[in-house]
XYZ file of C-alpha atoms in Angstrom:
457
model
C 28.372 -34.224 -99.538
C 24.618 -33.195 -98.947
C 24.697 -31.384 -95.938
C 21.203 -29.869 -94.008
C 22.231 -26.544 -92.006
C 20.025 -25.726 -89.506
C 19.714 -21.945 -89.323
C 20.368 -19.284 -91.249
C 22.063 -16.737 -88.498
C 25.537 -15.319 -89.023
C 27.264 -18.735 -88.123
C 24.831 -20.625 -90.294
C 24.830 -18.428 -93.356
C 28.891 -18.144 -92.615
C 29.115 -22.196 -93.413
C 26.579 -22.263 -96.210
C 29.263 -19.851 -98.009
C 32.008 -21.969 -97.094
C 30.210 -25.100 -97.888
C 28.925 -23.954 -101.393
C 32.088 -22.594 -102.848
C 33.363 -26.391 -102.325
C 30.733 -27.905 -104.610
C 28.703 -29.320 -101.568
C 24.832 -29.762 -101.898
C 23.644 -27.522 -99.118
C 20.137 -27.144 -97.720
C 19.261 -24.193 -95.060
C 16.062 -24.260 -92.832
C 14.836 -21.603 -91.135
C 11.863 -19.696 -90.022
C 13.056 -16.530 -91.594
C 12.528 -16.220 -94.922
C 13.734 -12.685 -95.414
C 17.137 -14.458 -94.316
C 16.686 -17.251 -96.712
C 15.974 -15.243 -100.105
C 19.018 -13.204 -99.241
C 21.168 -16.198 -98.992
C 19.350 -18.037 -101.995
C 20.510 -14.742 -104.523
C 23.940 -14.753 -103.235
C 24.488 -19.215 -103.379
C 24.129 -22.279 -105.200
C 21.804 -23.601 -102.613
C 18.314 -24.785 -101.317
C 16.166 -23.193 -98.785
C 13.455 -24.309 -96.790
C 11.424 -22.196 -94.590
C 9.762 -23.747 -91.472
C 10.934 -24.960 -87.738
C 13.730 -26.807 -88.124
C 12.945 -29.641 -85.671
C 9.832 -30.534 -87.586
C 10.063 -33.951 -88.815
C 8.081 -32.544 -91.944
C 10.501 -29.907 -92.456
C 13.589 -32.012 -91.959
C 11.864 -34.694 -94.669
C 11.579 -31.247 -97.131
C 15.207 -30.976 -96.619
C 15.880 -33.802 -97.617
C 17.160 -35.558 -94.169
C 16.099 -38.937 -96.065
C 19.729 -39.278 -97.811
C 21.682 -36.604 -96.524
C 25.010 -36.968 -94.937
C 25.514 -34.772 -92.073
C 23.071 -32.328 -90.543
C 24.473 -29.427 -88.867
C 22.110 -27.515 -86.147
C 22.881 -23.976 -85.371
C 19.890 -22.400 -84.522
C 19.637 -19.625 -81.577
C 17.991 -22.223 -79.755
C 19.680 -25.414 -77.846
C 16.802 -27.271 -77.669
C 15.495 -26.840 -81.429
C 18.913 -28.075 -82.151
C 18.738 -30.817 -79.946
C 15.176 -32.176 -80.921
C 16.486 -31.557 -84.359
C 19.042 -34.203 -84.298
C 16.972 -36.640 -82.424
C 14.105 -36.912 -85.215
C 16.877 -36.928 -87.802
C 18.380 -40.267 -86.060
C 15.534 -41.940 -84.929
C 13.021 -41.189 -88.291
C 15.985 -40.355 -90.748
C 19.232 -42.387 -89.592
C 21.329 -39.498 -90.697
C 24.938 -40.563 -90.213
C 26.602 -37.554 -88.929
C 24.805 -34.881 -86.675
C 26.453 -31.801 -85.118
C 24.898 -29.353 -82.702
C 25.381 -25.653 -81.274
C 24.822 -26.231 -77.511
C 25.252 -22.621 -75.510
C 23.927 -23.520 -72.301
C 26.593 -24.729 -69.392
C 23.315 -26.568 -67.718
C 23.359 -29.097 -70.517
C 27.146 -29.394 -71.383
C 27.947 -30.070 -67.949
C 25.781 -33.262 -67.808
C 27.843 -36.331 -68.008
C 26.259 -38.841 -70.723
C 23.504 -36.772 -72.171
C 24.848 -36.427 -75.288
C 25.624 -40.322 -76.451
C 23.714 -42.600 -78.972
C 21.472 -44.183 -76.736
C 20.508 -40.272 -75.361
C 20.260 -37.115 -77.180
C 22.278 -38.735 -80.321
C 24.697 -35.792 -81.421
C 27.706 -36.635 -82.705
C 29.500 -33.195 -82.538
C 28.646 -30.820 -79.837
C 29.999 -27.519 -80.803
C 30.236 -25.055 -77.923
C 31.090 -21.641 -79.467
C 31.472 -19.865 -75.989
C 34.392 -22.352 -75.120
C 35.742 -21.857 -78.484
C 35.798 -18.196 -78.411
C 37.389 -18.342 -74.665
C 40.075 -20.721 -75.607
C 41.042 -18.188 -78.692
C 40.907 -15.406 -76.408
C 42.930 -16.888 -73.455
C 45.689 -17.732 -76.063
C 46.032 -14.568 -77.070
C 46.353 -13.188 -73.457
C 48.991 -16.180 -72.861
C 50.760 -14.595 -75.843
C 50.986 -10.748 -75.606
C 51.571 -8.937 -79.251
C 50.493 -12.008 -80.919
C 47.152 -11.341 -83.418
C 46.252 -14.906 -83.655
C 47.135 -18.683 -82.072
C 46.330 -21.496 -82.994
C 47.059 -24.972 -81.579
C 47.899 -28.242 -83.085
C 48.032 -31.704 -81.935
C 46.653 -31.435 -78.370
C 48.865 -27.968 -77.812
C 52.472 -29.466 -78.638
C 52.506 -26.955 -81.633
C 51.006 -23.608 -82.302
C 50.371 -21.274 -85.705
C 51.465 -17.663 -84.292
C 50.244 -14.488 -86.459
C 52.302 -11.476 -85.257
C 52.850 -8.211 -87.029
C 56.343 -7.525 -87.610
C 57.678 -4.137 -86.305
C 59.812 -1.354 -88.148
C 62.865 -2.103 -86.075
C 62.832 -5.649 -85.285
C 65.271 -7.991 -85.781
C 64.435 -9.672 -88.854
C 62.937 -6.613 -90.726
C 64.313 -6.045 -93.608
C 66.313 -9.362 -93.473
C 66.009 -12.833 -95.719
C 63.838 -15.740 -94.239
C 66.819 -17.738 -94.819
C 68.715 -15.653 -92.282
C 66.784 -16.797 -89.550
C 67.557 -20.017 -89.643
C 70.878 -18.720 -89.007
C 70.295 -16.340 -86.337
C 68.458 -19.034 -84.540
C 70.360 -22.580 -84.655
C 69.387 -23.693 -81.516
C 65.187 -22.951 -82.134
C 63.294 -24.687 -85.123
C 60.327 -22.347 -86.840
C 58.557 -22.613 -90.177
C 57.329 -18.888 -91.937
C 54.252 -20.887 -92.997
C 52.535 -17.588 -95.142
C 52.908 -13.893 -95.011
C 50.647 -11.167 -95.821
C 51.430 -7.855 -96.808
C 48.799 -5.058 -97.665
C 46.184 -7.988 -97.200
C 47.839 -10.359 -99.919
C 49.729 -13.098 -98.960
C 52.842 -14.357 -99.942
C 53.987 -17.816 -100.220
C 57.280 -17.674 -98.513
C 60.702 -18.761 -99.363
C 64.274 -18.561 -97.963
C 64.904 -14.870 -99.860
C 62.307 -13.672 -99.394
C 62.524 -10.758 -97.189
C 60.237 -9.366 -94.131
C 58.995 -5.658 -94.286
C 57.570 -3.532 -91.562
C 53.701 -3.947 -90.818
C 53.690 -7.397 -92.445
C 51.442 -10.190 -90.794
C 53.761 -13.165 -90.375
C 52.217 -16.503 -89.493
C 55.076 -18.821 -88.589
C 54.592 -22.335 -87.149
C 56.730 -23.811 -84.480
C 56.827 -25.942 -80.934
C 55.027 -24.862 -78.439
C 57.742 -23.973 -75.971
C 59.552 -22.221 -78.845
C 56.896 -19.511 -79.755
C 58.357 -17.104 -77.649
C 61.717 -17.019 -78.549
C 60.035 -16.774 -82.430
C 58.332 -13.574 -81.177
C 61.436 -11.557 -80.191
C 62.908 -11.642 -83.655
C 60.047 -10.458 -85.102
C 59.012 -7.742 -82.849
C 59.505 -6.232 -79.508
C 58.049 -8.609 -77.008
C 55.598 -7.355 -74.618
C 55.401 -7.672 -71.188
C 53.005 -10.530 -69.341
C 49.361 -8.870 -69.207
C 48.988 -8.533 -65.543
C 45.619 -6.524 -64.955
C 42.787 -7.431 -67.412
C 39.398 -5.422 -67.502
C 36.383 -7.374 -68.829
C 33.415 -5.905 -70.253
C 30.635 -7.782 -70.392
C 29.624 -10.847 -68.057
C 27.784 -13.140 -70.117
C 29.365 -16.534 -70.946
C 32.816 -15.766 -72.225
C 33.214 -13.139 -69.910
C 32.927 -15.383 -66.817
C 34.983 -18.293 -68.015
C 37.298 -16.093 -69.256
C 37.199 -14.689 -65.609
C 36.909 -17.951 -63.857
C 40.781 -19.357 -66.245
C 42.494 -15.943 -65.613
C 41.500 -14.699 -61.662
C 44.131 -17.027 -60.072
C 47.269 -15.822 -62.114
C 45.906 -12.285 -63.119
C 44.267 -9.092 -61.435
C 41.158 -9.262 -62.974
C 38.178 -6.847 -63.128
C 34.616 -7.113 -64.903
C 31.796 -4.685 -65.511
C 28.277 -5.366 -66.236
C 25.577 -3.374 -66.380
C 22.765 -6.158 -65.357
C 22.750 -5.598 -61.194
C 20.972 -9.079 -60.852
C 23.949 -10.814 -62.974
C 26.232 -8.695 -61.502
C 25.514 -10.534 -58.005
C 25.320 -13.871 -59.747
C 29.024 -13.390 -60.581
C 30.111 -12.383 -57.847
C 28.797 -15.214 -56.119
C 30.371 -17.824 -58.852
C 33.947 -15.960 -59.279
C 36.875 -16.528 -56.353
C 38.970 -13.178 -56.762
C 37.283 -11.333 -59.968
C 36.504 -7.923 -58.818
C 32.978 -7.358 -60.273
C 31.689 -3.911 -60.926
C 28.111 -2.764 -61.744
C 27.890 0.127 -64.452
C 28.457 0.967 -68.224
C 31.622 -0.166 -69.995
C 31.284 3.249 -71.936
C 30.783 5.149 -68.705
C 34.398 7.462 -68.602
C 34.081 8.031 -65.014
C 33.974 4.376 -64.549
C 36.876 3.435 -66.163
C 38.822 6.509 -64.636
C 37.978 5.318 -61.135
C 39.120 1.586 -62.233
C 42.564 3.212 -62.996
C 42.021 2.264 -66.633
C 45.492 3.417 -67.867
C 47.400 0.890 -65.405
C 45.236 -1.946 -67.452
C 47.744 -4.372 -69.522
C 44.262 -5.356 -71.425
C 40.726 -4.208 -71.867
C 38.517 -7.328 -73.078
C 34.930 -5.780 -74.891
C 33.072 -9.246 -74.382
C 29.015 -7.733 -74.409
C 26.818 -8.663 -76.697
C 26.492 -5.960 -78.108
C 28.516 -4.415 -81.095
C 28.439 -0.952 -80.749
C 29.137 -1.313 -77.073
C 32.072 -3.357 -77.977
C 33.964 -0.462 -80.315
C 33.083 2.147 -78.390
C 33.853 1.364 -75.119
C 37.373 -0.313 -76.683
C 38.503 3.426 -78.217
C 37.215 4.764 -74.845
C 39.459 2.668 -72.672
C 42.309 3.050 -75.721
C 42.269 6.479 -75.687
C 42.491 6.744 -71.377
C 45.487 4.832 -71.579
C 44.780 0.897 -71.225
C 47.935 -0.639 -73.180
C 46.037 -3.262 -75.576
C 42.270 -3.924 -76.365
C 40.528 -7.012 -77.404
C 36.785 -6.473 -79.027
C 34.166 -9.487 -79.977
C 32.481 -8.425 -83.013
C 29.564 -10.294 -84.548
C 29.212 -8.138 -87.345
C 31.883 -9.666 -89.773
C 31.738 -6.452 -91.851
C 32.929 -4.589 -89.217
C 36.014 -6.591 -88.204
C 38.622 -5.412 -90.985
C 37.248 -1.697 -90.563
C 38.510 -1.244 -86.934
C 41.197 -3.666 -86.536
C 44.665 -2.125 -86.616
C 43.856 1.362 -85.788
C 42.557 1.999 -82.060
C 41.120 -1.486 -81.580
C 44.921 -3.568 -81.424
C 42.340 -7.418 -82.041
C 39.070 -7.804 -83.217
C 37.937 -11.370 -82.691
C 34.435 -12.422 -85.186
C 32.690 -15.651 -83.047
C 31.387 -16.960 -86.626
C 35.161 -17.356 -87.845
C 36.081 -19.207 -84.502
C 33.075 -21.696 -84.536
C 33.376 -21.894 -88.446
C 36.784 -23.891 -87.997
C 35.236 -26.216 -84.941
C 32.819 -27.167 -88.050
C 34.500 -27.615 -90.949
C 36.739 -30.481 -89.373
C 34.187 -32.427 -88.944
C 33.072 -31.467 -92.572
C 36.746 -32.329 -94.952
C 37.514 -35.529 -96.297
C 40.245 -37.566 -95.883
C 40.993 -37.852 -91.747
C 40.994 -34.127 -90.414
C 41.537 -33.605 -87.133
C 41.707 -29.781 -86.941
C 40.564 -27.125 -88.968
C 41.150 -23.200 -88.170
C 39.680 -20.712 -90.270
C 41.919 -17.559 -91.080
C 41.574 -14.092 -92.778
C 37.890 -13.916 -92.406
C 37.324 -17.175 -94.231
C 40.234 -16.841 -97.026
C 42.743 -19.321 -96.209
C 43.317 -22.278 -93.483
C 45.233 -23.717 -91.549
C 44.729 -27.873 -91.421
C 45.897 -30.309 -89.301
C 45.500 -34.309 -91.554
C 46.799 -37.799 -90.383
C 48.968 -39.499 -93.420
C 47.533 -43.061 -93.690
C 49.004 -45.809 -95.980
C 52.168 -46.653 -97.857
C 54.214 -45.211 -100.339
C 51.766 -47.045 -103.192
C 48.626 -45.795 -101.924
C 49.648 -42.786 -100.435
C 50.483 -39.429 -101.827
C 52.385 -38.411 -98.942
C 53.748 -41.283 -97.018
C 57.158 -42.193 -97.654
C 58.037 -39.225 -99.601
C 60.122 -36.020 -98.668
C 58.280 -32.876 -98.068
C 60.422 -31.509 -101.035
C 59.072 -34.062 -103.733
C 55.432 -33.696 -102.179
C 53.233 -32.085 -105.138
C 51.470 -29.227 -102.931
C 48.430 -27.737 -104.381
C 49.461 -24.063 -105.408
C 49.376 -21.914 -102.137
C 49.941 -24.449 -100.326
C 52.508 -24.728 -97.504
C 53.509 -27.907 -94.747
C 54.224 -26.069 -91.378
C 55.390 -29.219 -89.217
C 54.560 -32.835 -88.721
C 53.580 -34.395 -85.222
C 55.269 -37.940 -85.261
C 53.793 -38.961 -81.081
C 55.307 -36.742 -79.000
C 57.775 -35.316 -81.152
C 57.778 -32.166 -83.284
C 59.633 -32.307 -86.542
C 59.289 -28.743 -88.450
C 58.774 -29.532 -91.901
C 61.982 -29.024 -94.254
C 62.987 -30.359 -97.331
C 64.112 -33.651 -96.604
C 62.204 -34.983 -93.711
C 59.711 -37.473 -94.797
C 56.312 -37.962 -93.733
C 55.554 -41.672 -91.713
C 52.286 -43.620 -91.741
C 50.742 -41.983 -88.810
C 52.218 -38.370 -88.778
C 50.035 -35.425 -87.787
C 50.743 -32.921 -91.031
C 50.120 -29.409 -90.105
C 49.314 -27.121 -93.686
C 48.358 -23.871 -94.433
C 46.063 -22.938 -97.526
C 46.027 -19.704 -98.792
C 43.423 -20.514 -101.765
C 40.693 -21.905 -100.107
C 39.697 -23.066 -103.957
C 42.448 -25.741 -103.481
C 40.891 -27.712 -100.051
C 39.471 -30.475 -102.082
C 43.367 -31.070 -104.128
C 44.997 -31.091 -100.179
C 42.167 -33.126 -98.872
C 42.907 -35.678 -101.921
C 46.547 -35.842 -101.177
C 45.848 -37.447 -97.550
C 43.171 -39.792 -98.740
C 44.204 -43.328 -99.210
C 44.110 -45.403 -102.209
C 42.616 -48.544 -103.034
C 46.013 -50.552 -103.298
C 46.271 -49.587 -98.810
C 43.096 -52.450 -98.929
């Protein structure tokens, strides 16, 4: 595909990677060309430097005959213009745009055809809120992710020395648990994964992503570890966007309470918010967090926008006793330094808004995309289409499916119903088909196994 990024920030730079390793032709515009060189050493790619809504710049990048632009400048309404004089001068088929402000998303039919024509608004505040209230849904779990409108979810725990299945056989816990269907869909040990198989056996510390219904994930989560209690009494830091609507989905079944330094936003929050208690002073202020009772806090939530702020104040309010902490961390580089030790989740906003992308980016019909271990492997969520003649998927059992290598089915979604994927259950015309790719090398070979062939016409 030829594909015109708009933007060559941490998100935008994160997809030109992605893009480029999968023999895309990728063009990046942006003002900064400091940014641009560094990108142009490290990738196959073109660079353009100039404003980004400029029709002259967008006809440099080629907008003529490209594909799909995607706008993810730091500013909503460069990205907005952008896509405009791409439709109306260019007719570019597919145009998706980073919108951040709540005044625009909230406004019913701006964003159609006949208005601002974006195809794909990407909002990566909701997406990072989402991923952040699942986890607090889920206490102990490191990841979740949801399939097919919520009726399945991809859990990453860690499994603990002591738990039930350390030490045991996959294959025993089909047997332990005959009443509750789950799928070990990839494990990694020592940061190398593991395609898993019915002996193969679960170690302390390993990070087990297993895939199962959405009302079984719980039950899952006891074998593998000790299961912690419902997070009661969250502390935010930070009361920018994901801090209030993380606020405004958890004040009416949790004890919630937010600091911010700002004293102007401070009131405007308190005004918005029902029962969030909202406090004006440093996150990294000890006396603060003493006086807020920090060691009776189930979680502490580092949501500022600022980095250092973030770590700090999260081994401050780990070390004063606050069970679990959560820190949003822009700088990719520094997520695998500090998760694990004091800091229990590190969350990276690029890897979030990467996966909201890329579905709209794979061929074949993708409907979900989640991006895992900082980029390394996915998880996927296709629709089968055809028969068993044009198909390479339909009408065959999941054991005589030729899987790229690394490559694992989880579950399929047939309607309503959730069918975890063994052996012999074969996939319909129709079926949502949840995988999970270790080697991101091998997207293209799963993307060509759900594309239909010319006999389905």
């Amino acid at each position: 595909m030829k594909i015109i990024i708009l933007g060559a920030g941490q998100v935008g730079g994160t997809l030109a990677e992605h893009l480029a390793r999968e023999e895309n032709d990728i063009t990046v515009v942006d003002t900064e060309g400091e940014k641009l060189r560094e990108l142009h050493t490290r990738l196959d790619i073109r660079t353009v430097i100039g404003p980004a809504s400029y029709p002259m710049v967008l006809r440099q990048a080629g907008c003529e005959d490209a594909d799909m632009l995607i706008a993810v400048t730091n500013s909503d309404e460069v990205n907005m213009i952008a896509c405009q004089v791409a439709h109306t001068l260019f007719r570019t088929p597919t145009k998706i745009a980073r919108v951040r402000a709540t005044a625009y998303l909230t406004r019913k039919g701006l964003f159609a055809h006949e208005a601002v024509p974006i195809d794909v608004l990407i909002s990566p505040e909701q997406v990072v809120t989402d991923h952040i209230r699942r986890l607090i849904e889920h206490p102990g779990a490191l990841q979740v992710l949801e399939f097919a409108g919520g009726l399945v979810q991809l859990v990453a725990v860690k499994a603990f020395y002591g738990g039930p299945l350390v030490g045991q056989e996959l294959g025993f816990l089909r047997r332990h648990m005959p009443s509750v269907d789950t799928r070990v869909a990839a494990i990694y040990r020592r940061n190398r994964p593991i395609i898993p198989r019915g002996d193969t056996v679960i170690e302390a510390d390993d990070e087990v992503f297993f895939i199962a219904a959405r009302r079984d994930i719980r039950a899952v989560m006891s074998e593998l570890r000790r299961l912690d209690r419902d997070f009661r009494r969250v502390i935010i830091a930070g009361g920018g966007n994901i801090g209030e609507r993380l606020a405004e989905h958890l004040e009416h079944s949790h004890q919630v309470k937010m600091i911010e330094h700002n004293l102007e936003r401070c009131t405007q929050l308190s005004e918005r918010l029902d029962r969030t208690v909202v406090l004006h002073g440093s996150a990294t202020s000890k006396r603060l967090l003493e006086e807020e009772n920090i060691e009776d806090c189930d979680i502490f939530c580092a949501l500022t926008n600022d980095d250092e702020v973030n770590i700090m104040s999260s081994m401050l309010a780990k070390r004063m006793g606050a069970k679990k902490v959560l820190t949003l961390i822009n700088n990719a580089a520094y997520v695998d330094l500090v998760q694990g030790g004091e800091i229990d989740i590190a969350i990276s906003p690029q890897q979030a808004t990467i996966g909201s992308l890329l579905t709209h980016v794979r061929r074949g019909d993708i409907v979900n995309v989640h991006s895992l271990r900082r980029g390394a492997a996915e998880a996927i969520e296709a629709i089968a289409h055809g028969d068993r003649q044009s198909s390479r998927v339909v009408g065959r059992a999941i054991g005589d499916i030729e899987l790229p290598a690394g490559t694992t089915i989880g579950a399929i979604v047939r309607g309503k119903e959730v069918l975890i994927a063994h052996d012999d259950v074969v996939v319909e015309s129709g079926d949502h088909v949840i995988l999970f790719v270790i080697d991101k090398r091998r997207i293209r070979d799963v993307e060509r196994l759900f594309q239909v062939g010319l006999s389905f016409f």
